[in-house]
Short mmCIF file of C-alpha atoms and ligand atoms in Angstrom, two decimals:
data_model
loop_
_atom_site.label_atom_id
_atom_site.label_comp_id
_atom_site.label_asym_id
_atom_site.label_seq_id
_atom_site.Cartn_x
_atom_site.Cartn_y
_atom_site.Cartn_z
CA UNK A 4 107.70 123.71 86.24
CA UNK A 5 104.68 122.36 84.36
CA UNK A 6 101.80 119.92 86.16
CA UNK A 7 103.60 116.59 84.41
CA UNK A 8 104.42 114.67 87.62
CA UNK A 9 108.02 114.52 87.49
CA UNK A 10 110.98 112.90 89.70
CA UNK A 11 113.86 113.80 91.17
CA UNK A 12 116.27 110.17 90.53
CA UNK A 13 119.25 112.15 91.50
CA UNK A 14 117.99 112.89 95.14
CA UNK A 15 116.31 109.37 95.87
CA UNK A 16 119.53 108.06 94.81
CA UNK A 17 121.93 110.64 96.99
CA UNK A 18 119.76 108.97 99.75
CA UNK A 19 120.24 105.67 98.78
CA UNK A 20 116.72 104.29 100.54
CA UNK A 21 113.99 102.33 99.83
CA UNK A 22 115.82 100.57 97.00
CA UNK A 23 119.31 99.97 96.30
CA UNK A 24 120.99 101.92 93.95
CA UNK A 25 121.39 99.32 91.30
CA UNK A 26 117.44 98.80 91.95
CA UNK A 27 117.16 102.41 91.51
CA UNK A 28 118.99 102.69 87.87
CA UNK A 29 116.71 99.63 86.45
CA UNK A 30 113.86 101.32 87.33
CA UNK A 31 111.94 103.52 84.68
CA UNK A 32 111.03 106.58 86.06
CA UNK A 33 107.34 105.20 86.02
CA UNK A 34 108.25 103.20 88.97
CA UNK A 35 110.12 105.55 91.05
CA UNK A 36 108.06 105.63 94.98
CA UNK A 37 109.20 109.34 95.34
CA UNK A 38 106.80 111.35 93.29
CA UNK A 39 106.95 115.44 93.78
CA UNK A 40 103.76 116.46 91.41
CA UNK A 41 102.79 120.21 91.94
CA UNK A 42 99.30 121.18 92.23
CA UNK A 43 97.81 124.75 92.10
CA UNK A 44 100.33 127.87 92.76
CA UNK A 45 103.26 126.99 94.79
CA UNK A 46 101.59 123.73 96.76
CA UNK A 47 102.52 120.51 95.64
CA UNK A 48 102.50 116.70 97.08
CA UNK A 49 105.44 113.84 97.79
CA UNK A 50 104.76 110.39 97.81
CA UNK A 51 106.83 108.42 98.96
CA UNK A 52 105.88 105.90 101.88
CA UNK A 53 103.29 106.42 104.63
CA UNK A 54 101.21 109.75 104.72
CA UNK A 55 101.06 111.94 101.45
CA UNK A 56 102.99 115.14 102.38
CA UNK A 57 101.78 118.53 100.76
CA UNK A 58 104.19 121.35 100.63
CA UNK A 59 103.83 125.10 99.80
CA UNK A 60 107.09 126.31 97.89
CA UNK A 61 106.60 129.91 97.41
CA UNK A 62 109.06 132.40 96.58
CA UNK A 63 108.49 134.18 99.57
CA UNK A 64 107.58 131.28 101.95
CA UNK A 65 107.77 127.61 102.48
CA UNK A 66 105.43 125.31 104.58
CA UNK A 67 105.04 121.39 104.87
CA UNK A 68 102.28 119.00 105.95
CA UNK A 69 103.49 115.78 107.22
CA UNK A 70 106.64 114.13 107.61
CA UNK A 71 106.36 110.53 106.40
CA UNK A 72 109.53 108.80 107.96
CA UNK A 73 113.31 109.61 108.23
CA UNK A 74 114.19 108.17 104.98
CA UNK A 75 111.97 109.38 102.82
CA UNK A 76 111.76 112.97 104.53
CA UNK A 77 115.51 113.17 103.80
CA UNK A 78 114.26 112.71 100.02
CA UNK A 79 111.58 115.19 100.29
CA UNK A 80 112.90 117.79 101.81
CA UNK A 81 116.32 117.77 99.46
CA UNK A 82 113.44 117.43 96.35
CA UNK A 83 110.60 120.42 97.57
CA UNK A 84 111.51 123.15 94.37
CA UNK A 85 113.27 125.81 95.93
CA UNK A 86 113.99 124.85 98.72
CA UNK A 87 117.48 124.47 98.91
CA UNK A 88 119.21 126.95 101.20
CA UNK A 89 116.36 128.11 102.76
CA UNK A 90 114.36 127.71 106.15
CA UNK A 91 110.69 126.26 106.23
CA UNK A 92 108.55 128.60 108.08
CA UNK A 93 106.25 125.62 109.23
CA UNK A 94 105.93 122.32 109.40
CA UNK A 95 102.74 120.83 109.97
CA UNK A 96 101.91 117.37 111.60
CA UNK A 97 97.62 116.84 110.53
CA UNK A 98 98.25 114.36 113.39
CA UNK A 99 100.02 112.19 115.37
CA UNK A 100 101.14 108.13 113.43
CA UNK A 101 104.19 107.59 112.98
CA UNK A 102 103.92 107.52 109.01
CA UNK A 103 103.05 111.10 109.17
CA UNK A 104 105.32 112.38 112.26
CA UNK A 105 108.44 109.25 111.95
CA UNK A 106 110.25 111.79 109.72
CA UNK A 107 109.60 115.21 111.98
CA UNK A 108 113.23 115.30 113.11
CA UNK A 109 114.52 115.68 109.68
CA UNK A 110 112.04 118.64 109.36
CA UNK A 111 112.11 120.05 112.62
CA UNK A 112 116.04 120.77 112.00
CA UNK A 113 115.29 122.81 108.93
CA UNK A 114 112.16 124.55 110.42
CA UNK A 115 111.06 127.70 112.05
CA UNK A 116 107.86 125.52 113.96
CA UNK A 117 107.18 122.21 114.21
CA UNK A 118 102.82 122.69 114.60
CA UNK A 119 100.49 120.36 115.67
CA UNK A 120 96.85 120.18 117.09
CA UNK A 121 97.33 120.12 121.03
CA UNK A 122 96.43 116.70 121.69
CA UNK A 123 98.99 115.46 119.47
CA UNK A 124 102.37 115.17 121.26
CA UNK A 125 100.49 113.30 124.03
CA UNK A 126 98.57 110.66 121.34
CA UNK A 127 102.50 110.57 119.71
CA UNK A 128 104.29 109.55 123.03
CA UNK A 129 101.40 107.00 123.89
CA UNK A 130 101.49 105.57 120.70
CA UNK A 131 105.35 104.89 120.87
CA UNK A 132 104.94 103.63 124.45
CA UNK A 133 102.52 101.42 123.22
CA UNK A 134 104.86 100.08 120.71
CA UNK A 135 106.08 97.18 122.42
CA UNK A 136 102.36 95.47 121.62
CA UNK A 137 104.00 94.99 118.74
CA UNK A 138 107.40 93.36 119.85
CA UNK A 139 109.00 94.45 116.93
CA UNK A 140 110.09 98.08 118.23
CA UNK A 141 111.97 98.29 122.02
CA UNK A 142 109.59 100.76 123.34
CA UNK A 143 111.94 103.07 124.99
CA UNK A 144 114.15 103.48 121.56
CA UNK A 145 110.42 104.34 119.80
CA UNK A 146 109.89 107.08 122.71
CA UNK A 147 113.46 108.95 122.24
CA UNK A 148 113.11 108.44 118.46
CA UNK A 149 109.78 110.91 118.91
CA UNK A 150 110.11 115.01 117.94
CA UNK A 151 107.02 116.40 119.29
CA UNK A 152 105.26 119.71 118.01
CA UNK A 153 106.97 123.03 119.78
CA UNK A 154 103.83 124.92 118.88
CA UNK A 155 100.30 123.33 119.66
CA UNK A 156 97.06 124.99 118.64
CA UNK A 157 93.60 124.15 120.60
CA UNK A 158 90.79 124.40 117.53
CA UNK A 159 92.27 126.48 114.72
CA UNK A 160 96.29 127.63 113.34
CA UNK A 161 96.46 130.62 110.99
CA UNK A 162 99.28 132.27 109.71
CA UNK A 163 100.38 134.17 106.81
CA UNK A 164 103.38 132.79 105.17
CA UNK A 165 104.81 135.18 102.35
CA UNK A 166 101.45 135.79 99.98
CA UNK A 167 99.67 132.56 101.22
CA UNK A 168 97.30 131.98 103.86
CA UNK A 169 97.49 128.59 105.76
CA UNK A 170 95.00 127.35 108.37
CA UNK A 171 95.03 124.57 110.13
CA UNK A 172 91.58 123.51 111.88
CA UNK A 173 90.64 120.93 114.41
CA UNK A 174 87.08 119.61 113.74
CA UNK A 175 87.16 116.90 116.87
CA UNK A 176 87.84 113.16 117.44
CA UNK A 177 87.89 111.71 114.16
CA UNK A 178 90.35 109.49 113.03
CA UNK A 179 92.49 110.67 116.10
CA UNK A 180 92.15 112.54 118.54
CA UNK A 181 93.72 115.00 116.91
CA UNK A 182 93.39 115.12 113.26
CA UNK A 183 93.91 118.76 111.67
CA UNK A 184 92.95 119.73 107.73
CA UNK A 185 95.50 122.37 106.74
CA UNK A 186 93.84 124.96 104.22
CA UNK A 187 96.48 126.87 101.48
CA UNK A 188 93.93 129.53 100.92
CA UNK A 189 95.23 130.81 97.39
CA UNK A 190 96.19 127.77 96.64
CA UNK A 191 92.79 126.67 97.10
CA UNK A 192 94.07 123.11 98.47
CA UNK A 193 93.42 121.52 101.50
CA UNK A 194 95.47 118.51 103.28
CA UNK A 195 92.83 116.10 104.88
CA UNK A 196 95.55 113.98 106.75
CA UNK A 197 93.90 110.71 107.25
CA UNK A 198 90.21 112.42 107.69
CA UNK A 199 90.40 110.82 104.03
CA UNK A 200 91.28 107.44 102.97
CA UNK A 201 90.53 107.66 99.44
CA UNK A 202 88.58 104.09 98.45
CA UNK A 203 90.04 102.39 101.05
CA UNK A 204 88.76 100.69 104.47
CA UNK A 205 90.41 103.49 107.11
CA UNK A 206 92.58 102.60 110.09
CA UNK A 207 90.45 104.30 113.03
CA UNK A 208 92.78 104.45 115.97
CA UNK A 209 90.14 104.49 119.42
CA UNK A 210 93.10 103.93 121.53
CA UNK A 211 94.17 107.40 119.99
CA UNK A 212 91.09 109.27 120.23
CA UNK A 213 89.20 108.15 117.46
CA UNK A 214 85.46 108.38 117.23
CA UNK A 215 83.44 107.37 113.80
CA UNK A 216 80.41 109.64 114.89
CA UNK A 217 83.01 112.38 115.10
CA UNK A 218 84.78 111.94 111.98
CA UNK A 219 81.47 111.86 109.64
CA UNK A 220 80.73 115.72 111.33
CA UNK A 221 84.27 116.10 110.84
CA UNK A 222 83.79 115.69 107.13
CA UNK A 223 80.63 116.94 106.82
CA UNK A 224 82.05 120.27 108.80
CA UNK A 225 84.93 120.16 106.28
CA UNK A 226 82.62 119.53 103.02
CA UNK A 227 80.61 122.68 104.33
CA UNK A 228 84.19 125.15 105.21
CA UNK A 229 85.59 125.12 101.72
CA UNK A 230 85.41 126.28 98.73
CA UNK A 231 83.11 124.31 95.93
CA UNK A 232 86.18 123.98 93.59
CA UNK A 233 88.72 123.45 96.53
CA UNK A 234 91.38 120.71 95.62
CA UNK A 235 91.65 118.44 98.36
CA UNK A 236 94.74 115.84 99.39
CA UNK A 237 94.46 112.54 101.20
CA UNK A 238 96.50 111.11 103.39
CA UNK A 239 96.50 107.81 101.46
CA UNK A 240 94.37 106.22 98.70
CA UNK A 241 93.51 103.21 97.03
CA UNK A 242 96.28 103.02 93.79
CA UNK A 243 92.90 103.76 91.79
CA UNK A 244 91.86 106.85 92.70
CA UNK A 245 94.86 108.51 94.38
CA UNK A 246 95.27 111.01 97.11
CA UNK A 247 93.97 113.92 95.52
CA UNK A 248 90.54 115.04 94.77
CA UNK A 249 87.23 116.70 95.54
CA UNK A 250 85.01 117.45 97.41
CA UNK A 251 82.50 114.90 96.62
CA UNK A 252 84.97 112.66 97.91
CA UNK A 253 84.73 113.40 101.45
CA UNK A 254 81.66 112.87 101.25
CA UNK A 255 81.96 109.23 99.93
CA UNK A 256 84.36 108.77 102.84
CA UNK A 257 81.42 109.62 105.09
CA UNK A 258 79.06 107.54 103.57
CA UNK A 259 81.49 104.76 104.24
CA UNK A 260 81.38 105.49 107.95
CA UNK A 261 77.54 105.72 108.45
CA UNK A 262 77.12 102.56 106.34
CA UNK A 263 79.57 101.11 108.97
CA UNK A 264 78.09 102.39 112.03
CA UNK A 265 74.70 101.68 110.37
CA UNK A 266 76.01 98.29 109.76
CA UNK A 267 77.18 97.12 112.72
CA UNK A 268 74.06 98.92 114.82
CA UNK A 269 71.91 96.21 113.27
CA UNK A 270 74.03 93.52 114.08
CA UNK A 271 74.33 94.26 117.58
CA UNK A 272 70.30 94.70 117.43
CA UNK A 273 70.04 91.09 116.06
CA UNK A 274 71.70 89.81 119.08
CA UNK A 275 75.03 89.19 116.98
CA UNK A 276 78.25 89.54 119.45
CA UNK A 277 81.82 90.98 118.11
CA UNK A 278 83.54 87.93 116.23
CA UNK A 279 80.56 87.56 114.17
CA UNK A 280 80.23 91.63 113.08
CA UNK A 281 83.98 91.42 112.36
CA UNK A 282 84.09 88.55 110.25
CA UNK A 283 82.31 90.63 106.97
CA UNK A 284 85.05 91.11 104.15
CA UNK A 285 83.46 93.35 101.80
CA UNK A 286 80.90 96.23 102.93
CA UNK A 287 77.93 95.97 100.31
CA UNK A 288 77.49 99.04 98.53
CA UNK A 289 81.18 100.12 98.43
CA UNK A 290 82.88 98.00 95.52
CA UNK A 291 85.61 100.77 94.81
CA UNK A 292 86.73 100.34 98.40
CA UNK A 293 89.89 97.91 99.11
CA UNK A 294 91.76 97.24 102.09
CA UNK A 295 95.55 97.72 102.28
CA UNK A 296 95.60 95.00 105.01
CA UNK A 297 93.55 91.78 105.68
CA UNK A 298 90.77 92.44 107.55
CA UNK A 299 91.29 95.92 107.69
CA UNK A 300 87.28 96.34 107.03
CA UNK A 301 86.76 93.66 110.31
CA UNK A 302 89.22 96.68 112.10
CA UNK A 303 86.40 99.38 111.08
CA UNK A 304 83.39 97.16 112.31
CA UNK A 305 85.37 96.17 115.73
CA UNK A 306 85.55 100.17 116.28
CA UNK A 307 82.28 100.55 115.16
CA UNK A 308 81.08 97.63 117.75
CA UNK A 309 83.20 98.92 120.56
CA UNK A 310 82.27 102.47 119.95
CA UNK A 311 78.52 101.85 119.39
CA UNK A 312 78.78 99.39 122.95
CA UNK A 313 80.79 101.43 124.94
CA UNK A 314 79.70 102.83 128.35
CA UNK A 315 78.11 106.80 128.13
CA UNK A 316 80.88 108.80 129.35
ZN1 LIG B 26 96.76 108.00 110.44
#
């Protein structure tokens, strides 16, 4: 297996998701949405919709990080090299939206331990009771559809799985309330979960725990744990950049944030109330950034407002 990004059409198409099978077979390979491309050792990454998932396929273990949905995790896990006939010691949730725990049943069945940070099973059933906000999803089919973590960790996971080391650490509300970064060790690669939209204005979820001032020391505390030449994954990223990288940036993600808060702390100095701060389109300083929905950067300021406004617990 070389680092060439390469596809596995015979899988997607067993599946028979996301396109139809005569969609499929016009389709160079270019064009495919399930991408497995390896990485360093035995970790790779699968795109495929929703949250990048990383996987470890080592001879003597096998580990994933994120679940995506029930489609495409039937794609993945048939696809991880390997893996066929064998049991995943671990699968990891880096926290609790659906597009990175929708597809945990699939991977639950063909797992040793579903892990999670401990705030996430409750964050996961609130969310799906909260689904019927958006009237598309009956609210008691989203509960049952939910597979919660069996094995919940307070601030930090750490196992050894065949010759690799994998750690999963809490760092505090950030983008949830409870985001993990899961660290391959020999690998040298770490998952970010959403900690990291790459280039992109973030989703930041306050009903679920998020905090802005927490994720920049999130990311700063990350920057400072690993290793200088550390490869690092993102839970999505603008088509541009991608969902892999460095550290530098994590630390572009940060500046984001405090140019945000900073932002929207002078607004609410100048007297200006919440449709006004929203109502910015572009953050100056920040050209690479885009936003995978409309107003998506007016969702970033409203948290910012509502964080910077709220009450002193
Ligand atoms: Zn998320």
């Amino acid at each position: 297996m070389n680092r060439r990004e390469f596809i596995v059409s015979s899988l997607a198409a067993t599946a028979g998701v996301a396109l139809g099978r005569r969609a499929w077979a016009q389709q160079p390979p270019a064009a495919s949405p399930f991408v497995f491309t390896p990485l360093r050792r035995d970790v790779g990454i699968f795109t495929g919709r929703g949250g990048t998932i990383g996987w470890l396929a080592g001879k003597d273990a096998l580990a994933v990080v994120d679940t995506q949905f029930p489609d495409t995790a039937v794609v993945c896990l048939k696809g991880i090299p390997g893996i066929a006939g064998r049991t995943i010691d671990a699968t990891i949730n880096t926290h609790h939206h659906l597009d990175h725990t929708g597809g945990n049943g699939v991977f639950r069945a063909a797992s040793k331990a579903l892990v999670a940070h401990a705030n996430v099973p409750k964050l996961q059933f609130e969310a799906a009771k909260r689904a019927e906000q958006g009237a598309k999803v009956d609210p008691a089919a989203a509960v049952a559809a939910q597979v919660y973590a069996d094995t919940t960790f307070p601030d930090v996971w750490r196992r050894e799985l065949g010759s690799e080391i994998v750690t999963a650490e809490f760092r505090g509300p950030a983008h949830t309330g409870g985001d993990a970064a899961v660290h391959f060790e020999k690998a040298n690669v770490v998952h970010m979960g959403d900690l990291v939209f790459n280039r992109m204005y973030p989703y930041v979820d306050r009903p679920g725990g998020a905090s802005i001032r927490g994720w920049i020391k999130a990311l700063e505390d990350s920057a400072a744990a690993y290793p200088e030449d550390a490869l690092f994954v993102f839970g999505h990223g603008n088509p541009r950049f991608g969902v892999t990288g460095k550290r530098s940036d994590l630390l572009v993600m940060r500046d984001f944030l405090g140019a945000a808060l900073e932002h929207v702390q002078g607004e609410i100095a100048a007297g200006h109330d919440k449709p006004a701060v929203v109502a910015l389109e572009n953050m100056p300083g920040f050209p690479d950034f885009h936003a995978p929905l409309p107003n998506r950067l007016g969702m970033v300021l409203g948290a910012a407002f509502d964080e910077l406004t709220a009450p002193k617990a």
